[in-house]
N, CA and C of each residue as an Amber inpcrd file, in Angstrom:
protein
   597
 105.4640000  72.8780000 102.0400000 105.9550000  72.0150000 103.0840000
 105.3170000  70.6170000 102.8430000 106.1860000  69.5400000 102.9930000
 105.6800000  68.1950000 102.6800000 104.6200000  67.7740000 103.7270000
 104.8300000  68.2000000 104.9540000 103.8370000  67.9180000 106.0290000
 102.4870000  68.4860000 105.6150000 102.5110000  69.6850000 105.1280000
 101.2770000  70.3940000 104.7830000 100.5570000  69.7030000 103.6940000
 101.2750000  69.2250000 102.6900000 100.6430000  68.5380000 101.5270000
 100.1250000  67.1800000 101.9330000 100.8060000  66.5030000 102.8690000
 100.3210000  65.2040000 103.3780000  99.0270000  65.3560000 104.2010000
  99.0320000  66.4250000 104.9880000  97.8480000  66.6810000 105.8340000
  96.7310000  67.0450000 104.9050000  96.9360000  67.8020000 103.8260000
  95.8070000  68.2420000 102.9880000  95.2160000  67.0630000 102.2100000
  96.0030000  65.9900000 101.9280000  95.4520000  64.8700000 101.1600000
  94.5450000  64.0410000 102.0400000  94.8470000  63.8710000 103.2660000
  94.0890000  62.9110000 104.1100000  93.1490000  63.5900000 105.1110000
  93.3940000  64.8550000 105.4300000  92.6480000  65.5690000 106.4480000
  93.1740000  65.2280000 107.8750000  94.0780000  64.2960000 107.9850000
  94.6250000  63.9310000 109.2680000  96.1840000  63.9240000 109.1540000
  96.7820000  64.1700000 110.2640000  98.2270000  64.1280000 110.3090000
  98.7060000  62.7080000 110.1740000  99.5810000  62.3750000 109.2880000
 100.0090000  61.0180000 109.2190000 101.0260000  60.7390000 110.3230000
 101.2440000  59.4510000 110.6040000 102.2270000  59.0580000 111.6170000
 103.6000000  59.3980000 111.1220000 104.5330000  59.3780000 112.0990000
 105.9800000  59.6030000 111.7430000 106.3880000  58.6040000 110.7460000
 106.0040000  57.2980000 111.0330000 106.4260000  56.2690000 110.1060000
 105.8140000  56.5260000 108.6520000 104.5510000  56.9550000 108.6860000
 103.8940000  57.1910000 107.3980000 104.6130000  58.3380000 106.6380000
 104.9400000  59.3980000 107.3580000 105.6700000  60.4830000 106.7170000
 107.0480000  60.0780000 106.2390000 107.6840000  59.2490000 107.0520000
 109.0120000  58.7430000 106.6100000 108.9150000  57.9140000 105.3470000
 107.9310000  57.0960000 105.2760000 107.6950000  56.2510000 104.0600000
 107.4090000  57.1710000 102.9280000 106.4960000  58.1100000 103.0140000
 106.1080000  58.9860000 101.9390000 107.2540000  59.8040000 101.4180000
 108.0700000  60.2420000 102.3700000 109.1900000  61.1900000 101.9960000
 110.4920000  60.4190000 101.6600000 110.4320000  59.1310000 101.9130000
 111.6070000  58.2750000 101.6960000 112.7390000  58.6920000 102.4960000
 112.5500000  59.0200000 103.7840000 113.6300000  59.3570000 104.6650000
 113.3990000  58.5780000 105.9710000 114.3530000  58.6200000 106.9040000
 114.3240000  57.8340000 108.1350000 113.2990000  58.4150000 109.1410000
 112.8070000  57.5180000 110.0050000 111.8150000  57.9460000 111.0630000
 112.5360000  59.0180000 111.9410000 113.8180000  58.8830000 112.2290000
 114.4990000  59.8610000 113.0470000 114.6060000  61.1740000 112.3610000
 114.8380000  61.1960000 111.0670000 114.8920000  62.4420000 110.3090000
 113.6210000  63.2040000 110.3490000 112.4830000  62.4600000 110.3050000
 111.1790000  63.1080000 110.3700000 110.9660000  63.7010000 111.7220000
 111.3220000  62.9960000 112.7730000 111.1840000  63.4960000 114.1470000
 112.0010000  64.7290000 114.3520000 113.2520000  64.7340000 113.8660000
 114.0720000  65.9080000 114.0470000 113.6080000  67.0900000 113.2890000
 113.0810000  66.8750000 112.0570000 112.4950000  67.9210000 111.2190000
 111.2430000  68.5020000 111.9280000 110.4340000  67.6550000 112.4540000
 109.2370000  68.2260000 113.1360000 109.5670000  69.0360000 114.4100000
 110.5840000  68.5940000 115.0650000 111.0420000  69.2900000 116.2690000
 111.5760000  70.7210000 115.8170000 112.3130000  70.7080000 114.7680000
 112.8730000  72.0490000 114.2610000 111.7840000  72.9340000 113.8430000
 110.7270000  72.3660000 113.0780000 109.5990000  73.2180000 112.6290000
 108.8210000  73.7430000 113.7810000 108.7170000  73.0000000 114.8110000
 107.9560000  73.4420000 115.9540000 108.7640000  74.5500000 116.6610000
 110.0410000  74.4050000 116.7590000 110.9260000  75.4070000 117.4420000
 110.8580000  76.7250000 116.6520000 110.7900000  76.6650000 115.3320000
 110.7730000  77.8380000 114.5080000 109.3190000  78.5020000 114.3390000
 108.3750000  77.7120000 114.9400000 107.0080000  78.3120000 114.9070000
 106.1580000  77.9830000 113.7110000 106.5750000  76.9680000 112.8940000
 105.8050000  76.6410000 111.7250000 104.6560000  75.6260000 112.0900000
 104.8670000  74.8440000 113.0960000 103.8040000  73.9050000 113.4900000
 103.7060000  73.9130000 115.0320000 102.5710000  73.2930000 115.4620000
 102.3550000  73.1140000 116.9170000 101.8630000  71.6890000 117.1060000
 102.5830000  70.9540000 117.9360000 102.1360000  69.5900000 118.2680000
 101.2890000  69.5490000 119.4770000 100.1200000  68.8980000 119.3650000
  99.1370000  68.8810000 120.4470000  99.4880000  67.7110000 121.4090000
 100.3780000  67.9540000 122.3120000 100.7670000  66.9340000 123.2820000
 102.0630000  66.3450000 122.8630000 102.8570000  65.9350000 123.8500000
 104.1630000  65.4170000 123.5280000 104.2140000  64.2090000 122.6830000
 103.2300000  63.3290000 122.8960000 103.2600000  62.0280000 122.1550000
 102.1380000  62.0170000 121.1020000 101.4160000  63.1010000 120.9710000
 100.2630000  63.1160000 120.0800000 100.8330000  63.3000000 118.6660000
 100.0870000  62.6050000 117.7080000 100.4500000  62.7440000 116.2460000
  99.6570000  63.9040000 115.6280000  98.7950000  64.5700000 116.4160000
  98.0550000  65.7360000 115.9320000  98.9720000  66.9480000 115.8090000
  99.0630000  67.4650000 114.6430000  99.8940000  68.6410000 114.3490000
  99.0720000  69.7130000 113.7200000  99.2530000  70.9540000 114.2240000
  98.5990000  72.1410000 113.6320000  99.6360000  72.8580000 112.8270000
  99.4330000  73.1460000 111.6040000 100.3220000  73.8380000 110.7780000
  99.9900000  75.3540000 110.8860000 100.9940000  76.0940000 111.2900000
 100.8050000  77.5130000 111.4770000 101.3020000  78.3100000 110.3230000
 100.8640000  79.5860000 110.2130000 101.3970000  80.4610000 109.1510000
 102.8530000  80.7430000 109.4230000 103.5710000  80.9590000 108.4270000
 105.0130000  81.2850000 108.5310000 105.1900000  82.5020000 109.3930000
 106.0690000  82.4530000 110.4370000 106.2360000  83.5930000 111.3160000
 106.5130000  84.8850000 110.5270000 105.7610000  85.8950000 110.8180000
 105.9650000  87.1940000 110.2120000 105.2950000  87.3650000 108.9030000
 104.7110000  86.2890000 108.3380000 104.0550000  86.4020000 107.0410000
 102.8560000  87.4220000 107.0570000 102.0030000  87.2550000 108.0860000
 100.9170000  88.2020000 108.1680000 101.4090000  89.6190000 108.3840000
 102.4250000  89.7440000 109.2860000 102.9610000  91.0970000 109.5690000
 103.5430000  91.7050000 108.2980000 104.1970000  90.9130000 107.4490000
 104.7140000  91.4240000 106.2520000 103.6460000  91.9770000 105.3190000
 102.4860000  91.2380000 105.2410000 101.3680000  91.6740000 104.4650000
 100.7980000  92.9810000 104.9420000 100.7980000  93.0720000 106.3160000
 100.1940000  94.2590000 106.9130000 101.0980000  95.4970000 106.6850000
 102.3680000  95.2290000 106.4300000 103.3050000  96.3940000 106.1850000
 103.1830000  96.9580000 104.8080000 102.5070000  96.2450000 103.8960000
 102.3950000  96.6850000 102.5320000 101.4770000  97.8910000 102.4310000
 101.8110000  98.8520000 101.5130000 100.9360000  99.9190000 101.2950000
 101.0200000 100.3600000  99.8280000  99.9750000 101.0340000  99.3580000
  99.9270000 101.4280000  98.0080000 100.4830000 102.8540000  97.8230000
 101.3290000 103.0240000  96.8420000 101.9150000 104.2980000  96.5400000
 101.5260000 104.7290000  95.1530000 100.8600000 105.8100000  94.9120000
 100.5060000 106.2410000  93.5520000 101.7250000 106.6650000  92.7590000
 101.7050000 106.3450000  91.4400000 102.7580000 106.8330000  90.5570000
 102.3260000 108.0270000  89.8410000 103.0880000 109.1470000  89.9770000
 102.7950000 110.3980000  89.2690000 103.3770000 110.2150000  87.8430000
 102.8460000 110.9760000  86.8890000 103.3720000 110.9380000  85.5230000
 104.8420000 111.0860000  85.4440000 105.4000000 110.6180000  84.3870000
 106.8610000 110.5830000  84.1750000 107.4730000 111.9710000  84.2180000
 108.6040000 112.0940000  84.9770000 109.3650000 113.3510000  84.9550000
 110.7940000 113.0670000  84.4030000 111.5460000 114.0510000  84.3690000
 112.8780000 113.9030000  83.8130000 113.9970000 113.8520000  84.8590000
 115.0110000 113.1660000  84.5810000 116.2620000 113.2110000  85.3990000
 117.3850000 113.8680000  84.5070000 116.9810000 114.4750000  83.4350000
 117.8770000 115.2140000  82.5920000 117.4260000 116.6430000  82.4800000
 117.1800000 117.1240000  81.3290000 116.5390000 118.4250000  81.2120000
 115.0770000 118.3250000  81.6860000 114.5610000 119.3760000  82.3170000
 113.1600000 119.2520000  82.8390000 112.1390000 119.0910000  81.6580000
 111.1390000 118.3180000  81.9390000 110.0220000 118.2400000  80.9880000
 108.7390000 118.6620000  81.8230000 107.6370000 118.7670000  81.0700000
 106.4500000 119.2600000  81.7820000 105.9000000 118.2230000  82.6920000
 105.6030000 118.6850000  83.9410000 105.0480000 117.7450000  84.8960000
 103.5900000 117.4380000  84.5910000 103.1950000 116.2420000  84.8840000
 101.8590000 115.8270000  84.7680000 101.2160000 115.6570000  86.1270000
  99.9210000 115.9750000  86.2300000  99.2500000 115.8120000  87.5240000
  98.3570000 114.5880000  87.5260000  98.5020000 113.7380000  86.5130000
  97.7210000 112.5370000  86.3590000  98.4540000 111.3720000  87.0130000
  97.7260000 110.4580000  87.6110000  98.3200000 109.2730000  88.1720000
  98.6680000 108.3860000  86.9990000  99.7340000 107.6250000  87.1310000
 100.1820000 106.6880000  86.1070000 100.2700000 105.3270000  86.7320000
  99.2760000 104.8850000  87.4340000  99.2910000 103.6000000  88.1150000
  99.6460000 103.7220000  89.5690000 100.0660000 102.5730000  90.1980000
 100.4750000 102.5490000  91.5870000 101.3190000 101.3000000  91.7930000
 101.9680000 101.2400000  92.8870000 102.7130000 100.0530000  93.2730000
 102.7350000  99.7880000  94.7560000 102.9380000  98.5640000  95.1630000
 102.9480000  98.2260000  96.5490000 104.3910000  98.3440000  97.1120000
 104.5350000  98.9310000  98.2590000 105.8460000  99.0350000  98.8860000
 105.7650000  98.5880000 100.3330000 106.9420000  98.2040000 100.8580000
 106.9230000  97.8310000 102.2810000 107.0920000  99.0410000 103.1730000
 106.2110000  99.1900000 104.0690000 106.2300000 100.3520000 105.0040000
 107.5060000 100.4230000 105.8280000 108.0870000  99.2100000 106.0690000
 109.3450000  99.2370000 106.8570000 110.4540000  99.8640000 106.0930000
 110.4450000  99.7320000 104.7570000 111.4320000 100.2430000 103.8840000
 111.1860000 101.7250000 103.5330000 109.8860000 102.0570000 103.3590000
 109.5130000 103.3850000 102.9490000 108.4490000 103.8720000 103.8990000
 108.8220000 104.2940000 105.1170000 107.8390000 104.7720000 106.1090000
 107.3270000 106.1500000 105.7800000 106.1860000 106.3960000 106.3310000
 105.5810000 107.7360000 106.1240000 104.2600000 107.6340000 105.3950000
 103.4760000 108.7200000 105.5010000 102.1960000 108.7620000 104.8460000
 102.2290000 109.6230000 103.5560000 101.2480000 109.3880000 102.6710000
 101.1050000 110.2230000 101.4380000 102.2990000 110.1750000 100.5110000
 103.0320000 109.0440000 100.5360000 104.1790000 108.9420000  99.6040000
 103.7140000 108.9170000  98.2140000 104.5380000 109.3270000  97.3050000
 104.2320000 109.2400000  95.8990000 105.4800000 108.7230000  95.1450000
 105.2660000 108.2070000  93.9520000 106.3110000 107.5970000  93.1600000
 106.3720000 108.3460000  91.8020000 107.6470000 108.4150000  91.2480000
 107.8760000 109.0410000  90.0070000 108.6680000 108.1490000  89.1300000
 108.3560000 108.1180000  87.8540000 109.1340000 107.3690000  86.8700000
 110.2540000 108.3040000  86.3680000 111.4840000 107.8170000  86.4450000
 112.6760000 108.6200000  86.0430000 112.9370000 108.3720000  84.5670000
 113.2740000 109.5020000  83.8530000 113.6510000 109.3680000  82.4380000
 115.0030000 110.1310000  82.3040000 115.9800000 109.4560000  81.8130000
 117.3020000 110.0290000  81.6140000 118.3410000 109.5430000  82.5500000
 119.5850000 109.9720000  82.3210000 120.7750000 109.4890000  83.0410000
 121.4680000 110.5540000  83.8420000 120.8240000 111.7010000  84.0780000
 121.5510000 112.7520000  84.7550000 121.8500000 112.4970000  86.2020000
 121.1530000 111.5500000  86.7900000 121.3590000 111.1800000  88.2240000
 122.0390000 109.8160000  88.4130000 122.6630000 109.2980000  87.3880000
 123.1530000 107.9470000  87.4390000 124.2260000 107.7730000  88.5050000
 125.0790000 108.7660000  88.7620000 126.1200000 108.6050000  89.8060000
 125.5540000 108.5480000  91.1890000 124.2550000 108.8920000  91.3660000
 123.5840000 108.7150000  92.6480000 122.8180000 107.4360000  92.6530000
 122.9780000 106.5950000  91.6430000 122.2700000 105.3460000  91.6250000
 120.8780000 105.3600000  91.0930000 120.4950000 106.5380000  90.5170000
 119.1700000 106.7200000  89.9310000 119.2340000 106.6290000  88.4680000
 118.6960000 105.5740000  87.9370000 118.8230000 105.2390000  86.5010000
 117.5990000 105.4150000  85.6940000 117.7410000 105.5270000  84.3460000
 116.6350000 105.6950000  83.4750000 115.6070000 104.5700000  83.6880000
 114.3440000 104.9610000  83.7930000 113.1950000 104.0220000  83.9730000
 113.0310000 103.5750000  85.4540000 113.9020000 104.0500000  86.3780000
 113.7200000 103.6680000  87.7450000 112.4410000 104.3250000  88.3140000
 112.0100000 103.8310000  89.4240000 110.8760000 104.4420000  90.1130000
 111.4490000 105.0870000  91.4010000 111.2650000 106.4210000  91.5090000
 111.6950000 107.1240000  92.7070000 110.5640000 107.1840000  93.6780000
 110.8450000 106.7400000  94.9450000 109.7930000 106.8510000  96.0070000
 110.0450000 108.1370000  96.7390000 109.0730000 108.9720000  96.8920000
 109.2370000 110.3740000  97.4200000 108.3250000 110.6430000  98.5760000
 108.9190000 111.3960000  99.5280000 108.1020000 111.8920000 100.6550000
 107.6770000 113.3320000 100.3590000 106.3860000 113.6690000 100.3110000
 105.9980000 115.0450000 100.0400000 106.5430000 116.0280000 101.0900000
 107.1160000 117.1260000 100.5420000 107.7130000 118.1210000 101.4260000
 107.9130000 119.3760000 100.6200000 107.7510000 120.5470000 101.2610000
 107.8170000 121.8060000 100.5150000 109.1230000 122.5660000 100.8900000
 110.0190000 121.9050000 101.4950000 111.3440000 122.4480000 101.7560000
 112.4920000 121.4060000 101.5270000 113.6650000 121.8730000 101.4050000
 114.8180000 120.9630000 101.2170000 115.9620000 121.3340000 102.0750000
 116.7320000 120.3290000 102.4240000 117.9860000 120.5660000 103.1100000
 119.1990000 120.4570000 102.1540000 120.1690000 121.2130000 102.3230000
 121.3260000 121.2270000 101.4470000 121.7850000 119.8320000 101.1510000
 122.0230000 119.5540000  99.8710000 122.5050000 118.3000000  99.3520000
 121.5040000 117.1640000  99.2380000 120.2730000 117.3770000  99.6410000
 119.2890000 116.3530000  99.4980000 118.8980000 116.2120000  97.9800000
 118.4400000 115.0310000  97.6420000 117.9640000 114.7700000  96.2920000
 116.3890000 115.0230000  96.3730000 115.9920000 115.9480000  95.6130000
 114.5420000 116.4660000  95.6910000 113.8360000 116.3510000  94.3880000
 112.5160000 116.4400000  94.4700000 111.6540000 116.6520000  93.2820000
 111.3580000 118.1480000  93.3290000 111.7270000 118.8820000  92.2720000
 111.5390000 120.2760000  92.2160000 110.6490000 120.7220000  91.0560000
 109.7380000 121.6050000  91.2520000 108.8780000 122.1180000  90.2370000
 109.3950000 123.4620000  89.8920000 109.7850000 123.6480000  88.6200000
 110.4380000 124.8110000  88.1170000 109.4350000 125.6940000  87.3400000
 109.2830000 126.8840000  87.7560000 108.3920000 127.8640000  87.1570000
 106.9340000 127.4020000  87.1140000 106.5960000 126.5600000  88.0800000
 105.2330000 126.0130000  88.2260000 104.8190000 125.0450000  87.1970000
 105.7470000 124.6120000  86.3160000 105.3220000 123.7460000  85.2620000
 106.2240000 122.5540000  84.9850000 107.5000000 122.7050000  85.2210000
 108.5330000 121.7150000  84.8790000 109.0440000 121.0370000  86.1070000
 109.0620000 119.6940000  86.1150000 109.4870000 118.9240000  87.2500000
 110.7980000 118.2430000  86.9760000 111.6300000 118.1270000  87.9570000
 112.9030000 117.3980000  87.8020000 113.3750000 116.8870000  89.1060000
 114.2330000 115.8450000  89.0150000 114.9060000 115.2860000  90.2210000
 116.3360000 115.6550000  90.1280000 116.7590000 116.3890000  91.2180000
 118.1680000 116.8750000  91.2410000 118.6460000 116.9970000  92.7370000
 119.9490000 117.1710000  92.8950000 120.4690000 117.4360000  94.1810000
 120.3650000 118.9430000  94.4980000 119.8800000 119.2900000  95.6400000
 119.5300000 120.6240000  96.0250000 120.7090000 121.3130000  96.7340000
 120.9960000 122.5150000  96.3110000 122.0380000 123.3770000  97.0310000
 121.4390000 124.7790000  97.1530000 121.4800000 125.2930000  98.3940000
 121.0010000 126.5780000  98.6960000 122.1450000 127.6120000  98.7970000
 122.1550000 128.6530000  97.9880000 123.1740000 129.6660000  97.9680000
 122.5320000 130.9790000  98.5120000 123.3380000 131.9900000  98.8870000
 122.7830000 133.1710000  99.4630000 121.8190000 133.9520000  98.4840000
 122.0900000 133.8250000  97.1600000 121.2600000 134.5640000  96.2740000
 120.5790000 133.6840000  95.1820000 120.6730000 132.3860000  95.2530000
 120.0420000 131.5510000  94.2860000 119.9160000 130.1020000  94.7260000
 119.1980000 129.2520000  94.0010000 119.0820000 127.8620000  94.2330000
 119.8330000 127.0880000  93.1560000 120.6400000 126.1500000  93.4900000
 121.2660000 125.3220000  92.4680000 120.6830000 123.9210000  92.4760000
 120.3220000 123.4550000  91.3270000 119.8980000 121.9990000  91.1840000
 120.9890000 121.3020000  90.3520000 121.6460000 120.3620000  91.0340000
 122.8560000 119.8160000  90.4360000 122.5590000 118.3510000  89.9980000
 123.0160000 117.9380000  88.8430000 122.8980000 116.5800000  88.3900000
 124.0400000 115.7320000  88.9720000 123.7850000 114.4120000  88.9530000
 124.9090000 113.4900000  89.3840000 125.4810000 112.8020000  88.2170000
 125.8660000 113.6430000  87.2290000 126.4830000 113.1510000  85.9720000
 127.2350000 114.3310000  85.3950000 128.5190000 114.2380000  85.2120000
 129.3080000 115.3490000  84.7320000 128.9370000 115.8190000  83.3160000
 128.1530000 115.0850000  82.6350000 127.7100000 115.5110000  81.3010000
 126.6060000 116.5690000  81.3430000 126.0450000 116.7910000  82.5520000
 124.9630000 117.7570000  82.7150000 125.5000000 118.9090000  83.6250000
 125.2770000 120.1410000  83.1080000 125.7080000 121.3090000  83.9020000
 124.7140000 121.6290000  85.0270000 125.2190000 122.1610000  86.1390000
 124.2600000 122.5950000  87.1940000 123.3600000 123.7010000  86.6430000
 122.1490000 123.7490000  87.2080000 121.1760000 124.6750000  86.8090000
 120.9140000 125.6030000  88.0150000 120.8390000 126.9670000  87.7650000
 120.6420000 127.9020000  88.8260000 119.2510000 128.5900000  88.6150000
 118.6220000 128.8840000  89.7330000 117.2750000 129.5100000  89.6620000
 117.1080000 130.4920000  90.7930000 116.2390000 131.4680000  90.5870000
 115.8610000 132.3500000  91.6640000 114.9470000 131.6660000  92.6870000
 114.8700000 132.2150000  93.8660000 114.1230000 131.5580000  94.9020000
 112.6400000 131.3900000  94.5610000 112.1160000 132.2510000  93.8020000
 110.6780000 132.1900000  93.4510000 110.4500000 131.2790000  92.2590000
 111.4900000 130.7820000  91.6850000 111.3110000 129.9240000  90.4330000
 111.2210000 128.4270000  90.7430000 111.5630000 128.0800000  91.9930000
 111.6560000 126.6470000  92.3670000 110.7320000 126.3920000  93.5540000
 109.8540000 125.3040000  93.2940000 109.0180000 124.9490000  94.3840000
 109.3040000 123.3910000  94.6760000 109.7350000 123.1480000  95.9260000
 110.0760000 121.7580000  96.2630000 108.7860000 120.9720000  96.4600000
 108.7430000 119.8210000  95.8220000 107.5850000 118.9370000  95.9320000
 107.7670000 117.7340000  96.7920000 109.0280000 117.3860000  97.0320000
 109.2570000 116.2010000  97.8830000 110.7340000 115.8500000  97.9290000
 111.0150000 114.9160000  98.8370000 112.4250000 114.3840000  98.9340000
 112.3730000 112.9720000  98.4970000 113.3890000 112.5280000  97.6710000
 113.5180000 111.1990000  97.2110000 114.0730000 110.3470000  98.3810000
 113.3320000 109.3460000  98.8110000 113.7220000 108.5390000  99.9350000
 114.1400000 107.1330000  99.5400000 113.9730000 106.8130000  98.2840000
 114.4030000 105.4420000  97.8290000 114.1290000 105.2610000  96.3420000
 114.6970000 104.2100000  95.8280000 114.5790000 103.8750000  94.4180000
 114.1860000 102.4640000  94.2550000 113.2810000 102.1730000  93.3010000
 112.9210000 100.7900000  92.9330000 113.3030000 100.6520000  91.4780000
 114.1060000  99.6250000  91.1840000 114.5200000  99.3840000  89.7970000
 113.2430000  98.9830000  88.9510000 113.2480000  99.4110000  87.7210000
 112.1340000  99.1100000  86.8010000 111.9320000  97.6260000  86.6880000
 113.0320000  96.8940000  86.6780000 112.8890000  95.3570000  86.5830000
 112.1870000  94.8030000  87.8140000 112.3320000  95.4160000  88.9720000
 111.6250000  94.9030000  90.1820000 110.1290000  95.1120000  90.0340000
 109.7700000  96.2940000  89.5160000 108.3650000  96.6110000  89.3200000
 107.7250000  95.6260000  88.3150000 108.4870000  95.3030000  87.2370000
 107.9000000  94.3230000  86.3020000 107.7750000  92.9640000  86.8680000
 108.6870000  92.5650000  87.7650000 108.6110000  91.2420000  88.4650000
 107.3520000  91.1780000  89.3190000 107.0470000  92.2710000  89.9560000
 105.9160000  92.3340000  90.8840000 104.6180000  92.2130000  90.1440000
 104.5920000  92.7730000  88.9170000 103.4120000  92.7640000  88.1120000
 103.1740000  91.3730000  87.5330000
């Protein structure tokens, strides 16, 4: 903000005329801008005719910071054929609690294209809520035979569990009830490019 930089240089708020000269705009334009900034909560003027101005934090900036939380990234799993799950953390990322509410969330790196029609692409980060049950048609993280983890859409049948890909190139997989352990529900996706930008 120009007002902020001017204040930082001198330690005092410049006059409206001084700001107008520095910014090469009219006195009236400065007055209108200051009034708008005050209305939006960016500044506070100490008295109607006082040139003393207090520059405030951007509204919601602190709240946005407070909404951030750390989510650990579990080792890479597959969105194609299952691969062995890892129990080691593979870093972490910051997420907005307003977008991904809940406690003890975890993230997974996706490998493969079997879920592409659900918008889950290779190298995406899946944000997951830990849960040991699934509702029909939910996209879940499933541990198969206690060793292999995969992300698939869940279907419950009378005599088996079906884990279905969102890509016609991959056939549905069926398992006995004792062969599948639900680890969580996928509640959102972060593109790998977004994670790189944040880093």
